Short mmCIF file of C-alpha atoms and ligand atoms in Angstrom, two decimals:
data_model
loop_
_atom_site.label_atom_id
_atom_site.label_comp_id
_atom_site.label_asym_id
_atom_site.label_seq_id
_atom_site.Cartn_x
_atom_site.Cartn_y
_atom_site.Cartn_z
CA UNK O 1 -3.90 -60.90 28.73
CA UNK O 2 -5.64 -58.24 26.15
CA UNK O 3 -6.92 -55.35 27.05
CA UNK O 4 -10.10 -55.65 24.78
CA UNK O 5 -10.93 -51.25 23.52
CA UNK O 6 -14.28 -51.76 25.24
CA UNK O 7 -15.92 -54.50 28.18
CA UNK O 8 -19.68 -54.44 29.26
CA UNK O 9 -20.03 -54.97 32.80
CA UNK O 10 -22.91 -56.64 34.08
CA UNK O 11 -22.07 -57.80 37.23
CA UNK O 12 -23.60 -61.30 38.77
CA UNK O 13 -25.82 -59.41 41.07
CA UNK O 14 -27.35 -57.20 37.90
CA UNK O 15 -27.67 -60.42 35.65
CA UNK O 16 -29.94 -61.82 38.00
CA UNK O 17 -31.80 -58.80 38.68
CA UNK O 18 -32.10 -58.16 34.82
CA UNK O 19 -32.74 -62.18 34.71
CA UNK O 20 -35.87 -61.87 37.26
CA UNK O 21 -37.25 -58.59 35.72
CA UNK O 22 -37.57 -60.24 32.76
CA UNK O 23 -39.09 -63.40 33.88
CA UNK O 24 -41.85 -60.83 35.13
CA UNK O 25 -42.45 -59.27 32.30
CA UNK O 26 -42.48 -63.54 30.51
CA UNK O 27 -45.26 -64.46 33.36
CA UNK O 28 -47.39 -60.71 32.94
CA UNK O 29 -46.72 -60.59 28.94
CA UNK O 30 -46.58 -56.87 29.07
CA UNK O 31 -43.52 -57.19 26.72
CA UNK O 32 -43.64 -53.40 25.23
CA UNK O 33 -43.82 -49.82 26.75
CA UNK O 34 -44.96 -51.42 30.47
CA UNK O 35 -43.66 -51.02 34.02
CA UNK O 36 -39.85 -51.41 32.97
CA UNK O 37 -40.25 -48.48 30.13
CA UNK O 38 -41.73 -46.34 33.00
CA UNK O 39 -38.78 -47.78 35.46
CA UNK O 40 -36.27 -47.47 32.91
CA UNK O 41 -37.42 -43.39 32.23
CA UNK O 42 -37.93 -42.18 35.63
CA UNK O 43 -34.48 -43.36 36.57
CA UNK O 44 -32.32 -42.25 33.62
CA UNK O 45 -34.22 -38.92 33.90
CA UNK O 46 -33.26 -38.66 37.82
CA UNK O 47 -29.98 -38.99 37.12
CA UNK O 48 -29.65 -36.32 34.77
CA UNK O 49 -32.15 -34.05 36.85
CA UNK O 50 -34.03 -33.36 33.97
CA UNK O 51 -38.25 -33.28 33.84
CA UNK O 52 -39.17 -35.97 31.17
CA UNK O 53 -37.24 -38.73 29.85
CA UNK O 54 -38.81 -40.88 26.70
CA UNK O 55 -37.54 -44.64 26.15
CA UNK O 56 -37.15 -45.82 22.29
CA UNK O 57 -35.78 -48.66 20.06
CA UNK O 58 -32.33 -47.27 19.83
CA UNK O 59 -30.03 -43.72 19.94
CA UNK O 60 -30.97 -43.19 16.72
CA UNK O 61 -34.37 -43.05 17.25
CA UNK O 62 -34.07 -40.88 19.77
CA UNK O 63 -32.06 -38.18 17.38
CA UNK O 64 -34.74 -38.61 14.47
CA UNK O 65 -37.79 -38.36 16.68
CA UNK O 66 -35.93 -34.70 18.55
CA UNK O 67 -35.58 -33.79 14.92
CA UNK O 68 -38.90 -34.69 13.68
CA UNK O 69 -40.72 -32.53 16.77
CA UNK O 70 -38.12 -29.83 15.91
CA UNK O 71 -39.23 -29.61 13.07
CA UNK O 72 -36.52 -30.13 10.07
CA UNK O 73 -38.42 -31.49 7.09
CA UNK O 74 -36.87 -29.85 4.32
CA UNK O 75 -34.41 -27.38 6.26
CA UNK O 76 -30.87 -27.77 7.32
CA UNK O 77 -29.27 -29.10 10.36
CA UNK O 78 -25.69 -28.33 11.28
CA UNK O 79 -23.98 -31.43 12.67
CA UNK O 80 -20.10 -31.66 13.66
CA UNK O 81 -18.43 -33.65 10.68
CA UNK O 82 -16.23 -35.59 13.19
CA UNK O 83 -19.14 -37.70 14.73
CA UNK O 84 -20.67 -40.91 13.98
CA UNK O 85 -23.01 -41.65 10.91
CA UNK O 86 -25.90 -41.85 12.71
CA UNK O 87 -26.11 -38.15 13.92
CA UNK O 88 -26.39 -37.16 10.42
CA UNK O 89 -28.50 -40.07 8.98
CA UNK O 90 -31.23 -39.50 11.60
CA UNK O 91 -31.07 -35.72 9.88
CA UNK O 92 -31.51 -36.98 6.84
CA UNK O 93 -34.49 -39.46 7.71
CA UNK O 94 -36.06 -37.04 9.62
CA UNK O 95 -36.19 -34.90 6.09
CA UNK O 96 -33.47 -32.18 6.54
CA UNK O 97 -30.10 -31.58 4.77
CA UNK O 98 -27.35 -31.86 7.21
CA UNK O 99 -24.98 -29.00 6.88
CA UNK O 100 -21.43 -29.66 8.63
CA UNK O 101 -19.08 -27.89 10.48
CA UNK O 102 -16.03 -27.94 11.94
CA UNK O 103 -14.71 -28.57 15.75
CA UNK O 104 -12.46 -27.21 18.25
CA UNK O 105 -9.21 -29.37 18.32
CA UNK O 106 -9.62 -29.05 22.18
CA UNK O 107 -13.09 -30.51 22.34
CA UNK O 108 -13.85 -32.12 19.62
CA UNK O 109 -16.59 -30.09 19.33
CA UNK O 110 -18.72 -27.46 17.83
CA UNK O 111 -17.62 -23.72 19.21
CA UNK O 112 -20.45 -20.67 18.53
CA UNK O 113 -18.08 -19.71 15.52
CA UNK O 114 -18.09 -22.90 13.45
CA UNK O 115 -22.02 -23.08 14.13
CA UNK O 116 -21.96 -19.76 13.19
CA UNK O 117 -20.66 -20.22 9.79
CA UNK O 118 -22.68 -22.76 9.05
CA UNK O 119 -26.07 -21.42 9.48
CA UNK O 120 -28.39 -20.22 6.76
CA UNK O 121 -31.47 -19.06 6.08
CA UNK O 122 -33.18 -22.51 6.09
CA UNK O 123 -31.14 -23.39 9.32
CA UNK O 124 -33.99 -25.12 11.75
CA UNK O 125 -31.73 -27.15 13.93
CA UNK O 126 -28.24 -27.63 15.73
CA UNK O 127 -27.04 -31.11 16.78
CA UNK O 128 -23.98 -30.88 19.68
CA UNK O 129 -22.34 -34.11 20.16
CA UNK O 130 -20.45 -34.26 23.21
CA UNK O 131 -17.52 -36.83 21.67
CA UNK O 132 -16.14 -38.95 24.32
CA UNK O 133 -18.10 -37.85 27.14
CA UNK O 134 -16.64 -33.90 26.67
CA UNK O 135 -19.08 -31.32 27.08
CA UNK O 136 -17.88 -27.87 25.41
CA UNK O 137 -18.05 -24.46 27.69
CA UNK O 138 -19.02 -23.20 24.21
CA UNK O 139 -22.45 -24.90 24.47
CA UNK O 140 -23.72 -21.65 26.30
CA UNK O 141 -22.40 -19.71 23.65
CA UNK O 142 -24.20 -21.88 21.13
CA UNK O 143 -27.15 -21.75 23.13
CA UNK O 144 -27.33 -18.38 22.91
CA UNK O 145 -26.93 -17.97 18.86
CA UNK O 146 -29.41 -20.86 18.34
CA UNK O 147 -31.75 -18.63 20.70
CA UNK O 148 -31.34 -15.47 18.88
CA UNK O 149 -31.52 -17.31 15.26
CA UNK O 150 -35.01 -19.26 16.14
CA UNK O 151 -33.09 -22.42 15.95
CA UNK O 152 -33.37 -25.70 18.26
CA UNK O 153 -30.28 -26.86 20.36
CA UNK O 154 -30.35 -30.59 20.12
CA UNK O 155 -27.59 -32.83 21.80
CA UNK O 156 -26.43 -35.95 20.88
CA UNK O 157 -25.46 -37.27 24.38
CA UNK O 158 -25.05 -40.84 23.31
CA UNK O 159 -21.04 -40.66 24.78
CA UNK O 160 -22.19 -38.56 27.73
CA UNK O 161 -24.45 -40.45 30.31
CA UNK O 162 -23.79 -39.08 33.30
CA UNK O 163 -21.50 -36.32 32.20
CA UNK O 164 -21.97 -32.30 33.16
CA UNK O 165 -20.94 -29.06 32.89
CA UNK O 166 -21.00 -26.17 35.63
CA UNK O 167 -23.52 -28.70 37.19
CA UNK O 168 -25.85 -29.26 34.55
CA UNK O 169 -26.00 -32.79 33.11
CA UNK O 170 -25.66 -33.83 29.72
CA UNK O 171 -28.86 -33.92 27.69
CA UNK O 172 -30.34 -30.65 29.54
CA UNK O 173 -28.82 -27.73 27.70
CA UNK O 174 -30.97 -27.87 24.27
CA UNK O 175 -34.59 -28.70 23.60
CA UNK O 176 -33.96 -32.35 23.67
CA UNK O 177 -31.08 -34.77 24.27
CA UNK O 178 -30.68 -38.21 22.96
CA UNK O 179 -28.76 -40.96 24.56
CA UNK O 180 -28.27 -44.39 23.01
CA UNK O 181 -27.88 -47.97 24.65
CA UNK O 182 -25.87 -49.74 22.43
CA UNK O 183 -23.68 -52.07 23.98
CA UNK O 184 -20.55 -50.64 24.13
CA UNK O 185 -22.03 -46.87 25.74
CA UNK O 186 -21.29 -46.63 29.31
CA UNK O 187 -25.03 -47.96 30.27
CA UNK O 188 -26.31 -50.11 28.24
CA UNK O 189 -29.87 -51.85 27.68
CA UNK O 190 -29.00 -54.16 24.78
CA UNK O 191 -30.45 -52.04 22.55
CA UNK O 192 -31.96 -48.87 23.29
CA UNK O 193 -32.18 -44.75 23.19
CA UNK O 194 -33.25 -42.12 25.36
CA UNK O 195 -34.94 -38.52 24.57
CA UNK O 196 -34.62 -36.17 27.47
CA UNK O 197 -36.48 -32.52 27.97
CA UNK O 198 -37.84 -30.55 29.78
CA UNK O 199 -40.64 -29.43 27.63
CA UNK O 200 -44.03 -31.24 28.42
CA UNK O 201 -45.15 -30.97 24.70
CA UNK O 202 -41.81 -32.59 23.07
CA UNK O 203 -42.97 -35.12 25.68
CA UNK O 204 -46.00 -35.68 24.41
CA UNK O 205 -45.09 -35.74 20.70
CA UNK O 206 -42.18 -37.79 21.26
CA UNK O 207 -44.67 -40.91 23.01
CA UNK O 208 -46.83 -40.30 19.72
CA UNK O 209 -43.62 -40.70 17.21
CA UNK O 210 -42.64 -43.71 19.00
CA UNK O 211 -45.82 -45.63 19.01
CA UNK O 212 -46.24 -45.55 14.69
CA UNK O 213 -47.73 -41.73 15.47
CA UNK O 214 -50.69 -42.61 17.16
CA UNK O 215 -52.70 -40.27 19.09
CA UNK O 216 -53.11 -42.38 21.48
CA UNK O 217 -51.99 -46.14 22.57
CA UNK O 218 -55.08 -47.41 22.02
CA UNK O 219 -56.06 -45.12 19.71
CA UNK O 220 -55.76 -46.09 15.74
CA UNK O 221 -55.39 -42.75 14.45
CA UNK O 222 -52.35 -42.05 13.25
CA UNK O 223 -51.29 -38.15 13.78
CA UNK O 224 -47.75 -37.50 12.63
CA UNK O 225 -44.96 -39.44 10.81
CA UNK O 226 -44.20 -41.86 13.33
CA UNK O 227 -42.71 -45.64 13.37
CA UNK O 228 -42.44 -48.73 15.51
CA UNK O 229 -39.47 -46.35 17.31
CA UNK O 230 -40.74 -48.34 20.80
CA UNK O 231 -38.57 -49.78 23.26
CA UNK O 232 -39.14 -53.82 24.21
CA UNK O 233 -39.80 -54.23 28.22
CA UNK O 234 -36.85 -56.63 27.93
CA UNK O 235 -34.44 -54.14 26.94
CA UNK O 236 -35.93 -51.32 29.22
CA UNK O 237 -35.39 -54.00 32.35
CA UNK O 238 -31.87 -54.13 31.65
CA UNK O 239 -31.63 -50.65 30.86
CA UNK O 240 -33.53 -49.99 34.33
CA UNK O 241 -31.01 -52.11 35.97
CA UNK O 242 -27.74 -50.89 34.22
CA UNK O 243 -28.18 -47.19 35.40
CA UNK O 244 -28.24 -47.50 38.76
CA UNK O 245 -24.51 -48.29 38.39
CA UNK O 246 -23.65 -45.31 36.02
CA UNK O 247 -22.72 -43.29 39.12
CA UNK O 248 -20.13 -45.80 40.22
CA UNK O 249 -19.29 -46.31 36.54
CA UNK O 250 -18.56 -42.80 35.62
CA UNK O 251 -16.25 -42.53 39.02
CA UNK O 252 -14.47 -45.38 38.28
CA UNK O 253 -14.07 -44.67 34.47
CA UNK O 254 -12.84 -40.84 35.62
CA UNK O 255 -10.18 -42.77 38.12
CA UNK O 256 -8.46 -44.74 35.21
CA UNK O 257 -8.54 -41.26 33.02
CA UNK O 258 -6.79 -39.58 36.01
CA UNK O 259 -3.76 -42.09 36.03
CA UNK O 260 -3.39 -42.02 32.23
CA UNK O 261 -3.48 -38.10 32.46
CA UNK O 262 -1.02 -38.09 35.07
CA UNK O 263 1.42 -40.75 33.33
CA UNK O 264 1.00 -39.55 29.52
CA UNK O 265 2.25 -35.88 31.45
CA UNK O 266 5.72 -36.32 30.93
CA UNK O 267 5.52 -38.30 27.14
CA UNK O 268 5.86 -35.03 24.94
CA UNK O 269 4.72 -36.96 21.57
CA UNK O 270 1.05 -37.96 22.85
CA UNK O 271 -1.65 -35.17 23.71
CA UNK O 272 -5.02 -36.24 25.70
CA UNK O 273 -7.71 -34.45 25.46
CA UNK O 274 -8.88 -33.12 29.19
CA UNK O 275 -11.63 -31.85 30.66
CA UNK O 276 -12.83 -28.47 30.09
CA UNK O 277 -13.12 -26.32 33.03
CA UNK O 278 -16.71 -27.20 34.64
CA UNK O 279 -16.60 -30.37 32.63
CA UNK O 280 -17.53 -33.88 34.45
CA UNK O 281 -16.65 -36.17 31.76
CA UNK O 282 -17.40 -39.88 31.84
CA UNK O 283 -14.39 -40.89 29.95
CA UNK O 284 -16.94 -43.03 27.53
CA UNK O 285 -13.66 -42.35 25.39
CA UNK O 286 -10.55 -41.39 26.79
CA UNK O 287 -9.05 -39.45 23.25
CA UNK O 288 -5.55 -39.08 22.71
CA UNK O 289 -4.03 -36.61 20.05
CA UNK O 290 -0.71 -37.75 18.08
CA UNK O 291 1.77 -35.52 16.47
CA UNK O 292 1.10 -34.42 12.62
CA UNK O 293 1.79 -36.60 10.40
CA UNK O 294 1.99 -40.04 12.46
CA UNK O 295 1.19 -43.50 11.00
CA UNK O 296 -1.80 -44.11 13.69
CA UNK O 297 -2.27 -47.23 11.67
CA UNK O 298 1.06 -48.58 12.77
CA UNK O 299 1.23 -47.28 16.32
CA UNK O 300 -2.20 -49.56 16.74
CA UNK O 301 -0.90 -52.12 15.45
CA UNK O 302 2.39 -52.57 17.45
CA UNK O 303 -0.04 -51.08 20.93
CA UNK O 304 -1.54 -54.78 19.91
CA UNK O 305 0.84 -56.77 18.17
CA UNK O 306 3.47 -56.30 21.11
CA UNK O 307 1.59 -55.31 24.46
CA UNK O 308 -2.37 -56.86 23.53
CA UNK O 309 -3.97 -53.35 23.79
CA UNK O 310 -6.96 -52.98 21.42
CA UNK O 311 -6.94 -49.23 20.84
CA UNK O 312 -9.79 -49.75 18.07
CA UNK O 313 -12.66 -47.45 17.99
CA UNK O 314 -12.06 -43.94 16.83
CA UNK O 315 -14.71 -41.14 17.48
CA UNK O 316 -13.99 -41.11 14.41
CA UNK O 317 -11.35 -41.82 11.79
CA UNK O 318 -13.30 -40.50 8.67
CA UNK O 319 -15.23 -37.25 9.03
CA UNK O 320 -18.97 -37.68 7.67
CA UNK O 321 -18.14 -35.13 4.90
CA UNK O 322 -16.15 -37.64 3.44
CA UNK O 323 -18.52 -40.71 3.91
CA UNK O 324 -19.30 -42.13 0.81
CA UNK O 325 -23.31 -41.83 1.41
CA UNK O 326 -22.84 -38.00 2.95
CA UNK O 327 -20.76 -36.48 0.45
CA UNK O 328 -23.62 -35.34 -1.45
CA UNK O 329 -23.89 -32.62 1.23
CA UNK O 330 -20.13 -31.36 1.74
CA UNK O 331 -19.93 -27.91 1.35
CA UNK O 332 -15.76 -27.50 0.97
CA UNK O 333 -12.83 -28.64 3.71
CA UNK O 334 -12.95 -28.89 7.47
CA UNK O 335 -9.83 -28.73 8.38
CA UNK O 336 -9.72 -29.51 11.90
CA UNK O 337 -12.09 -32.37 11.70
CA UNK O 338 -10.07 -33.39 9.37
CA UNK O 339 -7.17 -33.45 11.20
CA UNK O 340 -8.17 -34.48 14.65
CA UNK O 341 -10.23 -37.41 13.16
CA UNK O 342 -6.85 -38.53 11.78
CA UNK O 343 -4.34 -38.52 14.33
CA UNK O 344 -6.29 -39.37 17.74
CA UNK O 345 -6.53 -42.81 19.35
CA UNK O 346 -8.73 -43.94 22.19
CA UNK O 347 -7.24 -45.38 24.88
CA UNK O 348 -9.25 -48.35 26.89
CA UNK O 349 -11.34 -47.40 29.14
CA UNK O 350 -13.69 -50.18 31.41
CA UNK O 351 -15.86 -49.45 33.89
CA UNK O 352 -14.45 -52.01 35.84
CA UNK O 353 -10.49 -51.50 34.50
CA UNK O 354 -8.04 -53.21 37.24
CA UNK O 355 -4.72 -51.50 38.30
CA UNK O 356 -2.57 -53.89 36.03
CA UNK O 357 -4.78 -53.37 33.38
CA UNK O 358 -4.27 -49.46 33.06
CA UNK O 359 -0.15 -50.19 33.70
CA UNK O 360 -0.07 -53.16 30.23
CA UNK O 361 -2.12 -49.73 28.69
CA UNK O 362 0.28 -47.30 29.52
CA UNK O 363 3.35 -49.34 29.18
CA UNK O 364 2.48 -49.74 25.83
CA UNK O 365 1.92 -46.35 24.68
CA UNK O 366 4.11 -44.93 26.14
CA UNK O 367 7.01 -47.25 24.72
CA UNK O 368 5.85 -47.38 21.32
CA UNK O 369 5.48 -43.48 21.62
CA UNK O 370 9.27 -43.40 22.25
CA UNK O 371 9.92 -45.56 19.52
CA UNK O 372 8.02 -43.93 16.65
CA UNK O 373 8.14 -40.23 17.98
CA UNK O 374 11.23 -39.94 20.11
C1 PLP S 401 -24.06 -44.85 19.36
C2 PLP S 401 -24.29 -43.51 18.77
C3 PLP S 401 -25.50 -43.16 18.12
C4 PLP S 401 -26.54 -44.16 17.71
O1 PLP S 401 -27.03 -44.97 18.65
P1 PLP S 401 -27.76 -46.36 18.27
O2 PLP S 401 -28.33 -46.75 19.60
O3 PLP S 401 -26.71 -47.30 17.77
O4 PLP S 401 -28.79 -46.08 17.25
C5 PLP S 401 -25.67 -41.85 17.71
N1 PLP S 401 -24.73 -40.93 17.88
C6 PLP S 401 -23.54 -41.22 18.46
C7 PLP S 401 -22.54 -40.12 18.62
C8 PLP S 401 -23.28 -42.52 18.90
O5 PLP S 401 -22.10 -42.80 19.44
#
């Protein structure tokens, strides 16, 4: 049987609650920012124990509209090179130059000193991504400079529902934090983002953005660059229903990363990245390093030509400094994005992964590991 890189889980109990919510909001017709929006919030924002949570269309709303009430028309951002394209594109809708840096081999993420030698004058913003579900003890240290330097802490936290660090959850650490719902993130609503903070007034601008930048709902002035960034009550009742697992998800997910940590212990050739100290991870990605030089293309391809083990879905295999649409802002080599983003696979990870499962995963790396690396 394959082992598919990615499954959504929506169990028969949650398809019929999602099934009934949304037959409510059918019968009502309060089909956008209703009851589910407001269910959907207040839960998502309990489970990160932070003060306001806004709904939108998708993760990358979420980033632009953070960046937008930050403030970055026209200045720079610095964003990790080895993340996805969105985290840079929302920079550059929002108005501001992204600015990239490189990452901690360990992490996969920005330290203070790679943030640090990225800032300049213009500077107004710093985007962490916490890749995989790995959130960096250098994100007090980063904290810190951004404080000192005027500049806003943002976090892409689309890998990290449910994920924390000396306690505090993912999304909490900066001015804002963004999640996304896409399908494939460990709770899903279809379609959908999240802006977290606990700042009343990026609150309050963040509804306006959403909602075309009106001043009000019913209001038809229109008070800052906004667009129709808002979140359908279908979406939001799945969304609504979906996080109540993500405790039970992240457990499970953190069980499977356990056995592969223990197993891939004694095969010298393949390196996984663990958890910080302090670090809850959820394991959206479960990131495994290769030695220098390896054909990653080949080791995929026998993983599923031999053992049906999808290992697709980097995080990610071409840094954005490289993109074709973001090269207009490289600014010289990054050599450990470069690197990493190179030689790491992701191993499956399911929030509802069975026993024989993580043994066809792990009997396949570990042979073709052998094989190719000795
Ligand atoms: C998924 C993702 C996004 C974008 O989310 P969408 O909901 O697809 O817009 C942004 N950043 C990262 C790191 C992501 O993985």
């Amino acid at each position: 049987m394959t082992v598919p890189a990615a499954r959504i889980v929506f169990d028969v109990e949650d398809r019929a609650a999602v099934a009934a919510a949304v037959a409510e909001s059918l019968a009502t017709g309060a089909l956008t920012l209703g009851p589910h929006t407001e269910r959907f919030e207040t839960a998502f924002a309990a489970a990160h124990r932070a003060q306001h949570a806004v709904a939108v269309a998708t993760g990358t709303a979420a980033l632009e509209i953070a960046l937008r009430v930050a403030g970055v028309a026209n200045r720079d951002v610095v964003v990790p090179a080895n993340t996805f394209y969105a985290t840079a594109a929302a920079v550059v809708h929002a108005g501001g130059r992204p600015v990239f840096a490189d990452v901690d081999a360990a992490t996969f993420a920005l330290t203070a000193a790679s943030v640090e030698a990225a800032l300049t004058p213009s500077t107004k913003a710093v985007v962490l991504v916490h890749i995989g579900g790995l959130i960096t003890p250098e994100v007090h240290a980063i904290k810190a400079l951004c404080d000192r330097r005027g500049v806003a802490l943002i976090e892409d936290a689309a890998h990290a529902h449910g994920c924390s660090l000396d306690g505090r959850m993912a999304g909490t650490f900066g001015l804002a934090g963004a999640f996304s719902f896409y399908p494939t993130k460990v709770t899903t609503s279809g379609e959908g983002g999240m802006i977290l903070t606990a700042s009343p007034e990026v609150r309050e601008e963040a509804r306006i953005y959403r909602d075309q930048g009106k001043g009000a709902f019913t209001a038809n002035h229109h008070v800052r660059d906004g667009a129709s960034w808002r979140i359908s009550e279908l979406n939001a009742a799945a969304g609504a229903v979906h996080v109540q697992r993500l405790g039970e998800f992240v457990q499970h997910r953190r069980g499977v990363a356990a056995r592969y940590t223990d197993a891939l212990a004694s095969v010298d050739a393949l390196t996984p990245l663990t958890e910080p100290p302090g670090c809850v991870s959820n394991f959206y990605k479960y990131i495994v390093l290769l030695p220098e030089g390896a054909d990653r293309a080949r080791f995929k391809s026998e993983v599923a030509d031999r053992f049906d083990v999808r290992l697709s879905g980097e995080v990610y295999d071409l840094p954005l400094h490289q993109q074709p649409v973001l090269k207009k802002y490289a600014n010289g080599a990054l050599p450990v994005a470069e690197d990493v983003c190179a030689r790491h696979v992701c191993l499956p990870v399911h929030s509802d992964m069975r026993d024989d499962e993580v043994e066809q995963v792990l009997t396949a790396v570990t042979t073709v590991s052998h094989e190719m690396f000795g």
